[in-house]
Amino acid sequence: MDRITQSMLDAFQNDFSLNFNDSALLFEHFSNYCVVNNIYGTNDFDLDEITTGKSTQGIDGIAIIINQKIINNTEDIDLLISLNQTISVKFVLIQTKISASFDNTEISNLFTFARLYFSDDTSIFCTPEMQKFIELKDYIFSKGNKLKKNPEVLLYYVTLGFWCNDLNLNASVSVGKENLKSTNLFSAIEFIPCGSVEIQSLYRKTKAKLAATFRFEKRITMYSINDEEVGYCGILPFKEYKKLILEDTGAIKPVFEDNIRDYLGPNQDVNESICQTILSGDVNAFSMLNNGVTIVASSISIPGDIATIEDYQIVNGCQTSNILIDNMDVAENIDELIIPVRIIATKDENLKNEITKATNSQTAIKKEQLEALSTFQKNLEEFYKTFTMQESLVYERRTGQYRNSDIPKNRIISISTQIKTIAAMFLDEPSAVSGQYGAVVKRFGNKIFKSSDKPIVYYTSALALYKIENLFKTNKIDKKYRRSRYHAMMLFRIVVSKEEKPRFNQRKMELYCQNILNILNNDYKCEKIFKGIVNFIISKGQDIDIENRKCFERKETTEYLLSQKGCLIEYLKTDNIIS
């Protein structure tokens, strides 16, 4: 392996705190991460959810992207269909080899096993991970009437070699593509060879600061305090605006993370109206009928009419942007459609939050949703900083805050991760956090992030996830039971606290959580209790079918385990795990 790729691999291993001794396995995870990040547009996905398992032939990674969201269960597919009526599907298949050249046989194998994956007889695949991907694939094709077009399939072959358009290799690729094409399942089939130069480039993109360069001719300056505090108002044609929201690969950039509403889908009344305006073909009508978008950036530079913004978010305009994306391939003259925009450059975090709240307060948004990006979030970020031990966590209130820091990824808690941990551990809803972020927010958004909540509740739940994930990563608990982690966190709280849970805003909640933190920060006791809990869950396999991949997504599993908490405590006492 060349020195540059090796240094990147070392940095990746450190970032994700991976304890692999197998260099080939580490390179597989590295390649999966780089490829999916490039196509998906963000690193907000679980590495374990895109791997196919150790013994899977021909395919090392799979990502299924529907309407620009990575899908991990059929419920997510149903949700997207209910919101959008139709779905656009992209299958990403990755094969990785640590060899220094491109191998004709291995490339042919990738196409062979890809065709087997998309066939009716998938018995050759036996890992639980592949069973998930097979189930999702079959479910997607069963919804053929909901497909906007046939799925796309992208096949990435990653090595440490150099792709030189060898005739024999290209012949194998052509044959493989024709075989897949003959299935009549796909609207597009693309083979992407990645040598060391390409994979290095993809990794650098994962570290790059979010930026966009576009032509901004028609604008006025609203105010200009100095070079770092300036605001512009103007219009952009869609051909320029899409540079702000889409990568060259077609992936949606992570520019809506600070927008307090998830994309609702075109069946909502407001979005139907936007859609009708776009499809009318009148490129001027849109600017007259739409309020436009508001963009907040850390910096903007405009030499002449070419603007470059960095570290930016679209804080109002998520609905507008997503419907433009949905219709960009079908709307007439959409590149010339005019969009009103406001761009505000500031490094003042308080001002950014105020702009987000102000631009959304005119719409029918609940107060609790606005609160989610207000003072509480900032206070929570500061609360995390009060913990200074070696393994302390940081709270990523704004997307990309720690992109170029040396803090390992598993110690950075995003808003989406925080919602999942609090719902699982303190709301007793571990089975409900495996779905899409938008669905989780809609279910729990009005129960959390309230101004009177004690921030220690949030930190405690995040630390519990960090601790149990480390036990799986270091193989101190068998990784095959990782899907039980959210249920184990819930049971850990019950076992350690030994008393009724206070409300989030009660003063005694601080002592309640501190007692849990004391155990979490005691590595010996923490490991012992988590191991005991997982072993107890395993012992109940005949009642909850833990070998079934969907076991921990079922509410019945949560209800059963809660009903067994007395038995759990006796089980742990018998093994001298607790007193």
XYZ file of C-alpha atoms in Angstrom:
579
model
C 0.000 0.000 0.000
C 1.401 3.435 -0.910
C 2.263 5.810 1.924
C -0.501 8.341 1.207
C -3.300 5.774 1.180
C -1.827 4.150 4.293
C -1.821 7.483 6.141
C -5.450 8.046 5.167
C -6.328 4.538 6.306
C -4.615 5.176 9.644
C -6.525 8.449 10.068
C -9.801 6.712 9.188
C -9.128 3.936 11.714
C -8.382 6.507 14.395
C -11.421 8.647 13.521
C -13.795 5.714 13.896
C -11.906 3.984 16.721
C -11.804 0.730 14.749
C -9.876 -2.176 16.268
C -9.210 -4.216 13.130
C -6.013 -6.229 12.844
C -7.053 -7.373 9.371
C -5.811 -4.735 6.902
C -8.052 -6.053 4.121
C -11.152 -5.737 6.332
C -10.126 -2.223 7.373
C -9.664 -1.253 3.719
C -13.147 -2.591 2.948
C -14.695 -0.337 5.597
C -12.581 2.586 4.383
C -13.683 2.069 0.776
C -17.347 1.641 1.734
C -17.200 4.867 3.736
C -15.520 6.890 0.975
C -17.801 5.648 -1.808
C -21.101 6.009 0.062
C -20.149 9.404 1.489
C -19.447 10.612 -2.043
C -22.770 9.361 -3.426
C -24.924 10.100 -0.395
C -23.445 13.554 0.221
C -22.890 13.173 3.970
C -21.210 10.854 6.485
C -24.361 10.585 8.595
C -24.730 6.819 8.214
C -23.732 3.736 10.168
C -20.707 1.908 8.737
C -22.037 -1.443 9.951
C -25.305 -0.904 8.089
C -23.580 -0.873 4.680
C -21.349 -3.924 5.081
C -22.388 -7.303 3.684
C -20.613 -9.475 6.254
C -17.303 -11.313 6.302
C -18.201 -14.372 4.224
C -20.256 -12.718 1.468
C -18.859 -13.463 -1.970
C -18.204 -10.782 -4.570
C -19.796 -7.797 -2.782
C -18.281 -6.090 0.269
C -20.657 -3.175 0.673
C -24.176 -2.164 -0.353
C -26.046 1.095 0.089
C -29.651 1.455 -1.036
C -30.560 5.099 -1.510
C -34.204 6.074 -2.037
C -35.113 9.695 -2.615
C -31.583 10.548 -1.430
C -32.002 8.722 1.905
C -30.138 5.571 2.892
C -32.676 2.842 3.652
C -32.221 0.156 6.307
C -35.731 -1.279 6.690
C -38.961 -1.680 4.766
C -40.790 0.749 7.065
C -38.537 3.522 5.753
C -39.589 2.640 2.211
C -43.272 2.786 3.150
C -42.753 6.160 4.828
C -41.096 7.645 1.749
C -43.845 6.299 -0.499
C -46.523 7.791 1.773
C -44.791 11.174 1.700
C -43.709 11.316 -1.926
C -46.113 8.979 -3.780
C -43.199 7.842 -5.986
C -39.623 6.829 -5.241
C -36.279 7.034 -7.043
C -33.920 4.172 -6.184
C -30.166 3.832 -6.442
C -28.317 0.604 -5.595
C -24.624 1.041 -4.792
C -22.565 -2.183 -4.800
C -18.912 -2.125 -3.729
C -16.180 -4.706 -4.116
C -12.776 -4.014 -2.525
C -9.421 -5.697 -3.097
C -6.184 -4.718 -1.406
C -4.169 -5.822 -4.458
C -2.024 -3.407 -6.479
C -3.810 -4.053 -9.769
C -7.235 -4.475 -11.335
C -8.096 -8.152 -11.719
C -10.210 -9.367 -14.629
C -11.606 -12.333 -12.707
C -12.571 -10.244 -9.682
C -14.322 -7.646 -11.854
C -16.292 -10.426 -13.544
C -17.140 -11.808 -10.102
C -18.556 -8.444 -9.046
C -20.970 -8.491 -11.981
C -21.779 -12.173 -11.457
C -22.673 -11.751 -7.800
C -24.487 -8.498 -8.526
C -26.722 -10.371 -10.968
C -27.263 -13.122 -8.406
C -28.225 -10.507 -5.820
C -30.882 -9.106 -8.158
C -32.154 -12.573 -9.141
C -34.992 -14.556 -7.602
C -32.650 -17.252 -6.277
C -30.363 -15.624 -3.716
C -29.604 -18.787 -1.737
C -25.868 -18.372 -2.354
C -25.865 -15.464 0.122
C -26.087 -16.573 3.731
C -24.975 -13.722 6.006
C -27.617 -11.860 8.077
C -26.381 -8.615 6.552
C -27.093 -9.853 3.032
C -30.500 -11.122 4.097
C -31.368 -7.530 4.990
C -30.253 -6.246 1.579
C -32.119 -9.041 -0.199
C -35.319 -8.281 1.718
C -35.033 -4.572 0.871
C -34.318 -5.304 -2.788
C -37.311 -7.621 -3.081
C -39.570 -5.145 -1.321
C -38.515 -2.323 -3.648
C -39.301 -4.352 -6.751
C -42.643 -5.390 -5.243
C -43.465 -1.653 -5.257
C -42.748 -1.336 -8.966
C -45.827 0.797 -9.537
C -44.362 3.405 -7.158
C -41.024 3.679 -8.961
C -40.514 6.970 -10.768
C -38.227 5.000 -13.102
C -36.376 1.710 -12.917
C -33.602 1.737 -10.301
C -30.054 2.782 -11.093
C -27.190 0.485 -10.122
C -23.645 1.693 -9.498
C -20.884 -0.900 -9.198
C -17.640 0.278 -7.571
C -14.510 -1.838 -7.811
C -11.799 -0.502 -5.478
C -8.141 -1.542 -5.478
C -4.735 0.029 -4.857
C -3.914 -0.118 -8.558
C -4.175 2.237 -11.540
C -7.025 2.032 -14.060
C -5.639 2.331 -17.580
C -8.608 1.280 -19.744
C -7.116 -2.129 -20.492
C -9.002 -3.766 -23.372
C -9.482 -7.075 -21.562
C -10.801 -5.368 -18.451
C -13.166 -3.216 -20.502
C -14.412 -6.331 -22.299
C -15.297 -7.936 -18.952
C -17.089 -4.766 -17.897
C -19.080 -4.690 -21.150
C -20.143 -8.313 -20.781
C -21.113 -7.751 -17.157
C -23.181 -4.695 -17.995
C -24.980 -6.500 -20.806
C -25.854 -9.365 -18.469
C -27.345 -6.945 -15.954
C -29.093 -4.993 -18.696
C -30.776 -8.191 -19.934
C -32.717 -8.398 -16.657
C -34.694 -5.279 -17.717
C -34.601 -4.088 -14.095
C -32.464 -0.971 -14.388
C -32.671 2.464 -15.960
C -28.894 2.899 -15.734
C -25.907 0.643 -15.022
C -22.559 2.214 -14.240
C -19.203 0.640 -13.422
C -16.760 2.866 -11.545
C -13.154 1.671 -11.165
C -11.331 3.220 -8.197
C -7.590 2.939 -7.900
C -5.446 4.478 -5.193
C -5.642 7.967 -6.745
C -9.444 7.858 -6.920
C -9.975 6.506 -3.413
C -7.593 9.144 -2.045
C -9.667 11.818 -3.780
C -12.916 10.416 -2.355
C -11.454 10.415 1.155
C -10.322 14.034 0.833
C -13.887 14.975 -0.092
C -15.106 13.558 3.225
C -12.854 16.071 4.981
C -13.549 19.072 2.775
C -15.438 22.057 4.152
C -18.922 22.469 2.697
C -18.647 25.111 -0.044
C -20.330 26.176 -3.285
C -19.337 28.485 -6.141
C -22.027 29.956 -8.387
C -22.885 32.980 -10.538
C -24.815 35.580 -8.502
C -25.425 38.418 -10.951
C -28.744 39.856 -9.806
C -28.286 40.900 -6.192
C -28.328 43.864 -3.863
C -26.410 44.343 -0.637
C -28.826 44.432 2.300
C -26.097 45.433 4.750
C -22.333 45.236 5.101
C -20.760 45.657 8.546
C -17.374 44.221 7.546
C -15.984 41.450 5.342
C -17.336 38.797 7.711
C -20.785 40.297 8.383
C -22.718 40.910 5.176
C -26.128 40.137 3.717
C -27.341 39.902 0.117
C -30.777 39.625 -1.464
C -31.311 38.563 -5.050
C -32.436 35.879 -7.462
C -30.793 32.780 -8.870
C -31.786 30.646 -11.850
C -32.089 26.998 -10.893
C -29.017 26.089 -12.967
C -26.982 28.155 -10.478
C -29.030 27.386 -7.358
C -28.592 23.631 -7.799
C -24.833 24.128 -7.304
C -25.688 24.973 -3.693
C -27.828 21.901 -3.053
C -26.418 19.130 -5.274
C -23.024 17.487 -5.625
C -21.652 16.726 -9.079
C -22.672 13.119 -8.400
C -26.299 14.187 -7.950
C -26.206 13.643 -4.173
C -28.021 16.204 -2.063
C -25.511 18.224 -0.056
C -25.981 18.209 3.747
C -27.340 21.754 3.692
C -30.692 21.192 5.402
C -29.387 19.912 8.753
C -30.241 23.203 10.485
C -33.702 23.351 8.900
C -36.222 22.504 11.586
C -38.548 20.597 9.293
C -37.747 17.414 7.448
C -38.919 17.311 3.826
C -42.638 16.631 4.034
C -43.180 15.273 0.525
C -45.293 16.583 -2.381
C -48.611 15.328 -0.993
C -48.629 18.208 1.504
C -50.875 21.124 0.451
C -48.093 23.706 0.313
C -45.755 21.434 -1.572
C -48.435 20.491 -4.108
C -48.795 24.179 -4.908
C -45.030 24.567 -5.355
C -44.967 21.489 -7.586
C -47.769 22.797 -9.804
C -45.962 26.115 -10.248
C -42.736 24.355 -11.251
C -44.492 22.109 -13.762
C -46.398 25.008 -15.330
C -43.320 25.943 -17.362
C -43.600 29.634 -16.434
C -40.078 30.361 -15.165
C -41.072 33.773 -13.769
C -44.204 32.673 -11.883
C -42.162 30.804 -9.292
C -40.411 33.951 -8.051
C -43.762 35.742 -7.737
C -45.516 32.965 -5.815
C -42.686 31.572 -3.672
C -41.080 33.193 -0.633
C -37.720 31.818 -1.677
C -34.887 30.499 0.444
C -32.665 31.831 3.208
C -29.046 30.733 3.388
C -26.742 31.337 6.343
C -23.004 30.962 5.747
C -19.835 31.517 7.739
C -18.268 33.376 4.819
C -19.034 34.684 1.333
C -16.692 36.013 -1.333
C -17.961 37.725 -4.511
C -15.240 38.874 -6.909
C -17.332 40.214 -9.789
C -20.438 38.068 -10.170
C -18.940 34.754 -9.042
C -19.859 33.970 -5.433
C -18.292 31.372 -3.135
C -19.891 30.519 0.199
C -18.481 28.248 2.883
C -19.870 26.392 5.874
C -23.466 27.160 4.926
C -26.955 25.902 5.650
C -30.320 26.516 3.999
C -32.312 27.428 7.094
C -35.558 28.097 5.246
C -36.365 26.522 1.903
C -36.070 22.782 2.501
C -39.488 22.114 0.970
C -38.837 24.348 -2.039
C -35.415 22.827 -2.708
C -36.539 19.212 -2.470
C -39.470 19.723 -4.805
C -37.189 21.414 -7.318
C -34.923 18.355 -7.109
C -37.895 15.980 -7.480
C -38.989 17.728 -10.675
C -35.666 18.694 -12.218
C -35.818 15.904 -14.797
C -39.408 16.494 -15.886
C -40.151 20.222 -15.591
C -39.805 22.245 -18.775
C -37.116 24.982 -18.740
C -36.391 24.328 -15.056
C -32.797 25.532 -15.372
C -34.099 29.028 -16.081
C -36.658 29.035 -13.263
C -36.039 32.041 -10.995
C -35.621 31.546 -7.226
C -35.589 34.427 -4.698
C -32.670 34.052 -2.260
C -31.230 35.734 0.800
C -27.639 34.971 1.738
C -26.362 36.086 5.121
C -22.716 35.631 6.067
C -21.906 35.692 9.766
C -19.755 33.836 12.280
C -22.103 34.784 15.114
C -23.758 31.515 16.206
C -26.487 33.347 18.122
C -27.408 35.352 15.043
C -27.544 32.175 12.952
C -30.035 30.662 15.387
C -32.126 33.833 15.461
C -32.285 33.873 11.654
C -33.363 30.219 11.619
C -36.163 30.902 14.085
C -37.273 34.142 12.460
C -37.462 32.737 8.930
C -39.536 29.771 10.104
C -41.804 31.471 12.642
C -44.141 32.715 9.911
C -45.098 29.153 9.007
C -47.182 26.609 10.881
C -44.365 25.209 13.001
C -44.803 24.182 16.586
C -42.988 26.096 19.295
C -41.259 22.899 20.409
C -39.716 22.491 16.951
C -38.353 26.014 17.025
C -36.945 25.329 20.453
C -34.939 22.458 19.022
C -32.553 24.892 17.367
C -32.626 27.649 19.936
C -30.973 28.408 23.246
C -31.377 24.880 24.608
C -29.206 23.424 21.858
C -26.434 25.898 22.536
C -26.641 25.269 26.274
C -26.502 21.544 25.649
C -23.359 21.968 23.571
C -21.763 23.943 26.410
C -22.879 21.359 28.969
C -21.050 18.618 27.044
C -17.873 20.709 27.269
C -17.990 20.619 31.086
C -16.905 16.965 30.951
C -13.141 16.941 30.482
C -12.191 13.320 31.035
C -10.255 11.476 28.317
C -13.359 9.925 26.750
C -15.665 12.932 27.048
C -18.089 13.545 24.215
C -18.812 16.661 22.150
C -22.208 17.783 20.898
C -22.389 18.747 17.229
C -25.118 21.362 17.239
C -24.304 22.487 13.719
C -23.392 20.203 10.833
C -19.670 19.949 10.198
C -18.590 21.726 13.388
C -15.953 19.088 14.031
C -15.296 17.977 10.468
C -11.592 18.825 10.575
C -10.981 18.214 14.268
C -8.950 15.377 15.746
C -11.918 14.175 17.795
C -12.843 10.565 16.901
C -16.167 10.272 15.091
C -17.662 8.039 17.783
C -17.234 10.825 20.354
C -19.146 13.372 18.231
C -22.861 13.313 19.015
C -25.098 14.742 16.291
C -28.640 15.934 16.877
C -30.009 12.814 15.159
C -27.916 10.517 17.371
C -28.953 12.469 20.468
C -32.633 12.035 19.662
C -32.172 8.287 19.255
C -30.248 7.855 22.511
C -32.686 9.880 24.614
C -35.707 8.115 23.105
C -34.199 4.673 23.677
C -32.785 5.115 27.172
C -35.126 7.562 28.875
C -38.386 7.324 26.916
C -38.275 3.502 26.802
C -38.675 3.460 23.019
C -35.595 1.573 21.744
C -37.554 -0.246 19.050
C -38.632 3.050 17.456
C -35.239 4.598 16.743
C -34.069 2.468 13.826
C -36.058 4.356 11.194
C -35.456 7.495 9.185
C -34.465 10.606 11.124
C -37.584 12.490 10.002
C -39.883 9.757 11.300
C -38.060 9.633 14.652
C -38.297 13.428 15.021
C -42.020 13.418 14.295
C -42.569 10.787 16.961
C -40.470 12.301 19.746
C -39.961 15.947 18.743
C -42.517 17.321 21.199
C -41.161 15.304 24.140
C -37.536 16.445 24.138
C -35.288 19.523 23.879
C -37.516 21.541 26.174
C -35.955 24.587 27.788
C -36.532 23.263 31.330
C -35.006 19.815 30.673
C -31.889 18.904 32.613
C -29.036 18.598 30.080
C -27.436 15.762 32.056
C -30.210 13.471 30.777
C -29.005 13.961 27.220
C -25.322 13.524 28.006
C -26.004 10.366 30.011
C -27.875 8.694 27.158
C -25.164 9.649 24.648
C -22.393 8.304 26.892
C -24.289 5.032 27.334
C -24.356 4.557 23.554
C -20.657 5.410 23.288
C -19.765 2.881 25.994
C -21.781 -0.036 24.634
C -20.645 0.634 21.060
C -17.039 0.405 22.258
C -17.775 -2.964 23.846
C -19.016 -4.235 20.493
C -16.112 -2.690 18.579
C -13.539 -4.297 20.854
C -15.366 -7.655 20.705
C -15.932 -7.686 24.459
C -19.556 -8.335 23.488
C -20.226 -10.382 20.363
C -20.925 -7.969 17.523
C -23.745 -10.165 16.228
C -25.902 -8.809 19.065
C -25.228 -5.156 18.289
C -28.858 -4.611 17.261
C -29.784 -5.005 20.930
C -27.734 -1.953 21.957
C -30.647 0.478 22.377
C -32.626 -2.034 24.428
C -29.539 -2.722 26.547
C -29.219 1.016 27.238
C -32.823 1.168 28.448
C -32.283 -1.829 30.728
C -28.966 -0.402 31.984
C -30.790 2.681 33.265
C -33.415 0.545 35.005
C -30.834 -1.748 36.619
C -28.450 0.981 37.789
C -31.009 3.554 38.974
C -33.136 1.138 41.063
C -35.791 3.840 41.482
C -38.579 5.548 39.588
C -37.435 7.793 36.771
C -37.991 11.528 37.492
C -39.326 13.912 34.873
C -36.726 15.503 32.614
C -37.161 18.909 34.295
C -37.068 17.747 37.925
C -34.055 18.627 40.067
C -33.737 15.047 41.321
C -33.142 13.963 37.727
C -29.596 15.318 38.098
C -28.770 12.900 40.942
C -30.596 10.104 39.124
C -28.357 10.586 36.057
C -25.199 11.180 38.052
C -25.568 7.735 39.610
C -25.801 6.246 36.113
C -22.798 8.279 34.924
C -20.724 7.020 37.841
C -21.236 3.436 36.650
C -20.737 4.310 32.970
C -17.403 5.923 33.813
C -16.273 2.874 35.781
C -15.039 0.702 32.918
C -15.053 -2.517 34.943
C -18.592 -2.132 36.294
C -19.927 -0.728 33.005
C -18.603 -3.655 30.975
C -19.813 -6.191 33.513
C -23.374 -4.827 33.596
C -23.711 -4.384 29.830
C -22.387 -7.920 29.267
C -24.850 -9.260 31.821
C -27.764 -7.421 30.196
C -26.920 -8.661 26.704
C -26.480 -12.224 28.023
C -29.888 -11.944 29.680
C -31.447 -10.805 26.402
C -29.767 -13.735 24.644
C -31.164 -16.114 27.267
C -34.668 -14.982 26.309
C -34.139 -15.882 22.671
C -36.942 -18.439 22.578
C -39.443 -15.775 23.668
C -38.326 -12.864 21.484
C -36.529 -14.601 18.575
C -33.331 -12.559 18.774
C -31.920 -14.351 15.728
C -34.591 -12.620 13.666
C -33.029 -9.471 12.201
C -36.203 -7.456 12.870
C -36.566 -8.530 16.478
C -35.300 -5.262 17.936
C -37.453 -3.132 15.646
C -40.635 -4.585 17.174
C -42.464 -2.867 19.985
C -43.368 -6.290 21.367
C -39.666 -6.902 22.096
C -39.472 -3.722 24.166
C -42.670 -4.544 26.034
C -41.457 -8.078 26.776
C -38.066 -6.942 28.088
C -39.681 -4.278 30.275
C -41.959 -6.953 31.723
C -38.861 -8.992 32.584
C -36.961 -6.271 34.470
C -37.486 -8.032 37.817
C -36.067 -11.250 36.384
C -33.165 -9.285 34.920
C -32.222 -7.807 38.281
C -32.324 -11.275 39.912
C -30.267 -12.668 37.019
C -27.570 -10.019 37.534
C -27.581 -10.541 41.302
C -27.182 -14.300 40.898
C -24.064 -13.731 38.787
C -22.784 -11.142 41.303
C -22.925 -8.435 38.640
C -24.951 -6.149 40.894
C -25.598 -6.300 44.619
